[in-house]
mmCIF file with all atom_site columns, C-alpha atoms in Angstrom:
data_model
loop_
_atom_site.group_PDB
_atom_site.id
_atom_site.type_symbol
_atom_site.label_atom_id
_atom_site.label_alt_id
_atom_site.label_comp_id
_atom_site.label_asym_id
_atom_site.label_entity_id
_atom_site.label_seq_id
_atom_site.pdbx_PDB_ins_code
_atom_site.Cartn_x
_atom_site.Cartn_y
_atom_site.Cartn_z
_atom_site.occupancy
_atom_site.B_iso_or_equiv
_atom_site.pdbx_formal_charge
_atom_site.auth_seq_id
_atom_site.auth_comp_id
_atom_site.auth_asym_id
_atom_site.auth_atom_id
_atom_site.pdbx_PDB_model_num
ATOM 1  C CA . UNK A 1 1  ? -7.904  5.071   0.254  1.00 97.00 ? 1  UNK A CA 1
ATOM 2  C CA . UNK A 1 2  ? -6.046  2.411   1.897  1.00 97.00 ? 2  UNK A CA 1
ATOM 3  C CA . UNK A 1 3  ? -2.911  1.200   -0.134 1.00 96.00 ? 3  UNK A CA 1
ATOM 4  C CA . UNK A 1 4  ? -0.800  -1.837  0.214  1.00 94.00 ? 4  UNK A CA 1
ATOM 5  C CA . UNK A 1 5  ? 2.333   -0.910  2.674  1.00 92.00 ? 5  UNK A CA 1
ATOM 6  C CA . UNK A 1 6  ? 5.723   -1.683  1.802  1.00 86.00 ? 6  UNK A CA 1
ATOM 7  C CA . UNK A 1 7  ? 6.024   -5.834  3.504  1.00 76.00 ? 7  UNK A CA 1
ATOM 8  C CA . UNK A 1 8  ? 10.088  -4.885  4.074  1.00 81.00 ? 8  UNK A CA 1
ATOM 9  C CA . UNK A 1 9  ? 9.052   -1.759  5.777  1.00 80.00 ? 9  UNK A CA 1
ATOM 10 C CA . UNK A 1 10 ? 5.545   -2.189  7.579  1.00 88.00 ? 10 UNK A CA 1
ATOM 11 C CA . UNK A 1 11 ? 3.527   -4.770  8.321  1.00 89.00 ? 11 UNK A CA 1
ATOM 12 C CA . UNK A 1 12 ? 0.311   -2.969  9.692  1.00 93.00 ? 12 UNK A CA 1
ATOM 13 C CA . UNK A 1 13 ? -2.243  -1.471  8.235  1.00 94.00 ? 13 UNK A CA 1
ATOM 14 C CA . UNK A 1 14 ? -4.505  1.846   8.864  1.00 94.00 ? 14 UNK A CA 1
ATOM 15 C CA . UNK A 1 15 ? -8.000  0.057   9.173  1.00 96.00 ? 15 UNK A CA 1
ATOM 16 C CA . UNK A 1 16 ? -8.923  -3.172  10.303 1.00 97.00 ? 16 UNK A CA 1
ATOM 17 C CA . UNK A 1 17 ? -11.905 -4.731  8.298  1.00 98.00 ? 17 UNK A CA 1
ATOM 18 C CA . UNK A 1 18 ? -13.790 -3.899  11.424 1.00 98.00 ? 18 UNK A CA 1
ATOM 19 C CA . UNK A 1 19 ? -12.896 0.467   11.214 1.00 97.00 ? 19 UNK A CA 1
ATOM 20 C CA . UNK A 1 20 ? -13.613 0.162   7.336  1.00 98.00 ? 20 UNK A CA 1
ATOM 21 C CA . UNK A 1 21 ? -17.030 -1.234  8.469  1.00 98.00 ? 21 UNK A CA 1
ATOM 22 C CA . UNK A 1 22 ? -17.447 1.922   10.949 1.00 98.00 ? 22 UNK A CA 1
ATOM 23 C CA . UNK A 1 23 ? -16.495 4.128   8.049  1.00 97.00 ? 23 UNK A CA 1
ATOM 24 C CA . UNK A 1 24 ? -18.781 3.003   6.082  1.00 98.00 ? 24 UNK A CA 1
ATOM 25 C CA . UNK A 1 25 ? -21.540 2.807   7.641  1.00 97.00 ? 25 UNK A CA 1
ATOM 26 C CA . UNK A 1 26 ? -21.182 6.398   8.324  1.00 97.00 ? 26 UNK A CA 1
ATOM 27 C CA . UNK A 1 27 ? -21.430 6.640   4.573  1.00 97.00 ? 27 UNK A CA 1
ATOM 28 C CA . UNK A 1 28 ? -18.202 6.906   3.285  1.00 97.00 ? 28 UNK A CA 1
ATOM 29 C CA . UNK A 1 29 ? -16.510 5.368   0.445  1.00 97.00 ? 29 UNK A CA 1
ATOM 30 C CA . UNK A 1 30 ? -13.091 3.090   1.578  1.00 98.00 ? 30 UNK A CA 1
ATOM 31 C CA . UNK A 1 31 ? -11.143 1.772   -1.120 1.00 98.00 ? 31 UNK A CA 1
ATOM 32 C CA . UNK A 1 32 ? -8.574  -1.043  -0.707 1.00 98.00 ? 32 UNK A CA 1
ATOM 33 C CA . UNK A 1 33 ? -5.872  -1.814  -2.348 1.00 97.00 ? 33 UNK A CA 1
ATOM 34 C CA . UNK A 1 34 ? -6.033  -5.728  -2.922 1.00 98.00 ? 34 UNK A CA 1
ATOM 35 C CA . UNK A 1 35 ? -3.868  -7.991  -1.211 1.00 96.00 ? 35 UNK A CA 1
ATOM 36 C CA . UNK A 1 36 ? -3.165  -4.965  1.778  1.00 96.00 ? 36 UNK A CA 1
ATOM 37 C CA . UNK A 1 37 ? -3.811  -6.598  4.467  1.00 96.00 ? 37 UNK A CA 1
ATOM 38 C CA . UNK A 1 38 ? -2.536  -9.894  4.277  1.00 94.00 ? 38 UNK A CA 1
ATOM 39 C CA . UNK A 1 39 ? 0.460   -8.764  6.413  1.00 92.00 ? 39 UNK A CA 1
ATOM 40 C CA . UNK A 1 40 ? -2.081  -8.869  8.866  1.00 93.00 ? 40 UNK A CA 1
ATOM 41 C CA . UNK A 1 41 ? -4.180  -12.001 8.412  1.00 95.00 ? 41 UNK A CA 1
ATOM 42 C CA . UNK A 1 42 ? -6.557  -10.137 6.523  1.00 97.00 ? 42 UNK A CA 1
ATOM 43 C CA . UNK A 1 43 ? -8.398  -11.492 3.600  1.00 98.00 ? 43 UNK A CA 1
ATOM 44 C CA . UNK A 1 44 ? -9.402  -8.958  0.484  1.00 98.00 ? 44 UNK A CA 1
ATOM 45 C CA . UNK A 1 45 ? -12.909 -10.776 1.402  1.00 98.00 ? 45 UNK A CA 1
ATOM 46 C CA . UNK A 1 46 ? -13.171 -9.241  5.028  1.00 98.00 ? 46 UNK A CA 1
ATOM 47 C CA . UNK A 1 47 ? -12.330 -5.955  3.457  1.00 98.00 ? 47 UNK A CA 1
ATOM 48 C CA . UNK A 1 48 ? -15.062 -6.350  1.207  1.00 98.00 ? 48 UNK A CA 1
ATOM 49 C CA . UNK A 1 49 ? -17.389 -7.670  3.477  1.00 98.00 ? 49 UNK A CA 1
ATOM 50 C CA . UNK A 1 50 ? -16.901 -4.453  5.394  1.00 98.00 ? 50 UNK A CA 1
ATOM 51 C CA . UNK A 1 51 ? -17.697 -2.174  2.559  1.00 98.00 ? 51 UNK A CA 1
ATOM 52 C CA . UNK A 1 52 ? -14.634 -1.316  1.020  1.00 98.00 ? 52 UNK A CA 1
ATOM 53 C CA . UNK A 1 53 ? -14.201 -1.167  -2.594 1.00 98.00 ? 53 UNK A CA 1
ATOM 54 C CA . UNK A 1 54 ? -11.381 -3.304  -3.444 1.00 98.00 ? 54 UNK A CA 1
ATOM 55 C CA . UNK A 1 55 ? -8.910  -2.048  -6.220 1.00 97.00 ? 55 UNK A CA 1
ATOM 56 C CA . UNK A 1 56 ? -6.052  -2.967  -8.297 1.00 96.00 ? 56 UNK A CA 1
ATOM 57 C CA . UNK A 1 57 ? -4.714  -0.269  -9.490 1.00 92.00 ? 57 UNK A CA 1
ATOM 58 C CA . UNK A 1 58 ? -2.516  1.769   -6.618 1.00 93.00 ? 58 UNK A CA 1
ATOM 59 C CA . UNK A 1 59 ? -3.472  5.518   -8.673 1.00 93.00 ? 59 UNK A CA 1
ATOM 60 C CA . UNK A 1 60 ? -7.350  4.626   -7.560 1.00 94.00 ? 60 UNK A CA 1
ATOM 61 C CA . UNK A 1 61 ? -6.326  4.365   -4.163 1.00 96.00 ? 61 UNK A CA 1
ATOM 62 C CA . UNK A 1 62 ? -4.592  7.116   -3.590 1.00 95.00 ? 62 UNK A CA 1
ATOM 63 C CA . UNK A 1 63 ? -6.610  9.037   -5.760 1.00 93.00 ? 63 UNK A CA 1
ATOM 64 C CA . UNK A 1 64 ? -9.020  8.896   -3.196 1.00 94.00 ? 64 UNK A CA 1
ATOM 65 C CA . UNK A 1 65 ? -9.671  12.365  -1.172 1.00 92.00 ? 65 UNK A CA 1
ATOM 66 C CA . UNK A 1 66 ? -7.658  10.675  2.158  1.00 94.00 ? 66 UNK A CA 1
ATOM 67 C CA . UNK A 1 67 ? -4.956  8.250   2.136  1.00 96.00 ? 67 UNK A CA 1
ATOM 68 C CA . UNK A 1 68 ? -4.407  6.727   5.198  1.00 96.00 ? 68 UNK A CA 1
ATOM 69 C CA . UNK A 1 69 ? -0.661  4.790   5.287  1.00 95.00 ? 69 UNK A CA 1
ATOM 70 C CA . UNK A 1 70 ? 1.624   3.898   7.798  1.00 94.00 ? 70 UNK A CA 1
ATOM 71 C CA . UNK A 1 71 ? 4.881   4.495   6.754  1.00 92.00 ? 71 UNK A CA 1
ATOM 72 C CA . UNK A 1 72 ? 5.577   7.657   5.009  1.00 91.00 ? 72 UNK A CA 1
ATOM 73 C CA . UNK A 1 73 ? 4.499   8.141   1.196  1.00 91.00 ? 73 UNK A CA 1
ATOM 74 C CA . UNK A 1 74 ? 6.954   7.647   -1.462 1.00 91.00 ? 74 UNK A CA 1
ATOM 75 C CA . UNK A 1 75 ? 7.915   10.339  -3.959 1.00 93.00 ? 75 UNK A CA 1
ATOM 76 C CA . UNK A 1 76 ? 6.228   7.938   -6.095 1.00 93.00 ? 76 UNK A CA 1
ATOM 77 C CA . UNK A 1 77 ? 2.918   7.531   -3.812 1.00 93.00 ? 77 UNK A CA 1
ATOM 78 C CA . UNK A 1 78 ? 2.978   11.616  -3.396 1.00 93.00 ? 78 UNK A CA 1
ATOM 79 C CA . UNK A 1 79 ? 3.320   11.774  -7.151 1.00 93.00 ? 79 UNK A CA 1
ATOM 80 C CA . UNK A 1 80 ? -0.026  9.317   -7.454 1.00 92.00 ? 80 UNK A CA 1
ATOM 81 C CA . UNK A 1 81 ? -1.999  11.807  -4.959 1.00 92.00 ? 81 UNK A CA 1
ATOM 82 C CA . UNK A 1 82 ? -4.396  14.633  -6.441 1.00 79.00 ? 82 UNK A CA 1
ATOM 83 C CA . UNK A 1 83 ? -3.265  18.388  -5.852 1.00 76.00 ? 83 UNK A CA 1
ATOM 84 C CA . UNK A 1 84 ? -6.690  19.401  -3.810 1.00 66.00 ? 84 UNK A CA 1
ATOM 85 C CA . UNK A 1 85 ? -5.192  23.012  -3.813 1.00 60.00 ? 85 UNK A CA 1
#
């Protein structure tokens, strides 16, 4: 899962459309939080034309098995994530 980073804190994002293309194609699932990587001149289109799934809701992204962020997680983000224990 890919979530939006905070704009005050970060501006970059884990995967370019182009690494969510390599993921995928390795058969993996990516989902995108929409509107993440406009920081970065990135359209919710590219993502999707890459193979990500693109998502509204934040608790689908980082519901996902791996989160990949820049900044540290919030207590909030950490509260979204699933206990794999």
């Amino acid at each position: 899962g890919i979530p939006k980073e905070n704009g005050d804190v970060e501006t970059r994002l884990a995967l370019t459309p182009e690494g969510v293309s390599i993921v995928t194609e390795e058969g993996h699932s990516v989902y995108v939080q929409r509107g993440a990587g406009v920081p970065m001149s990135y359209t919710d289109l590219q993502y999707s034309e890459a193979g990500a799934y693109m998502v509204d809701d934040a608790t689908e992204v980082f519901g996902a098995d791996i989160v990949l962020k820049i900044a540290p997680p919030t207590l909030d983000e950490l509260n979204m994530m699933h206990d794999r224990s």
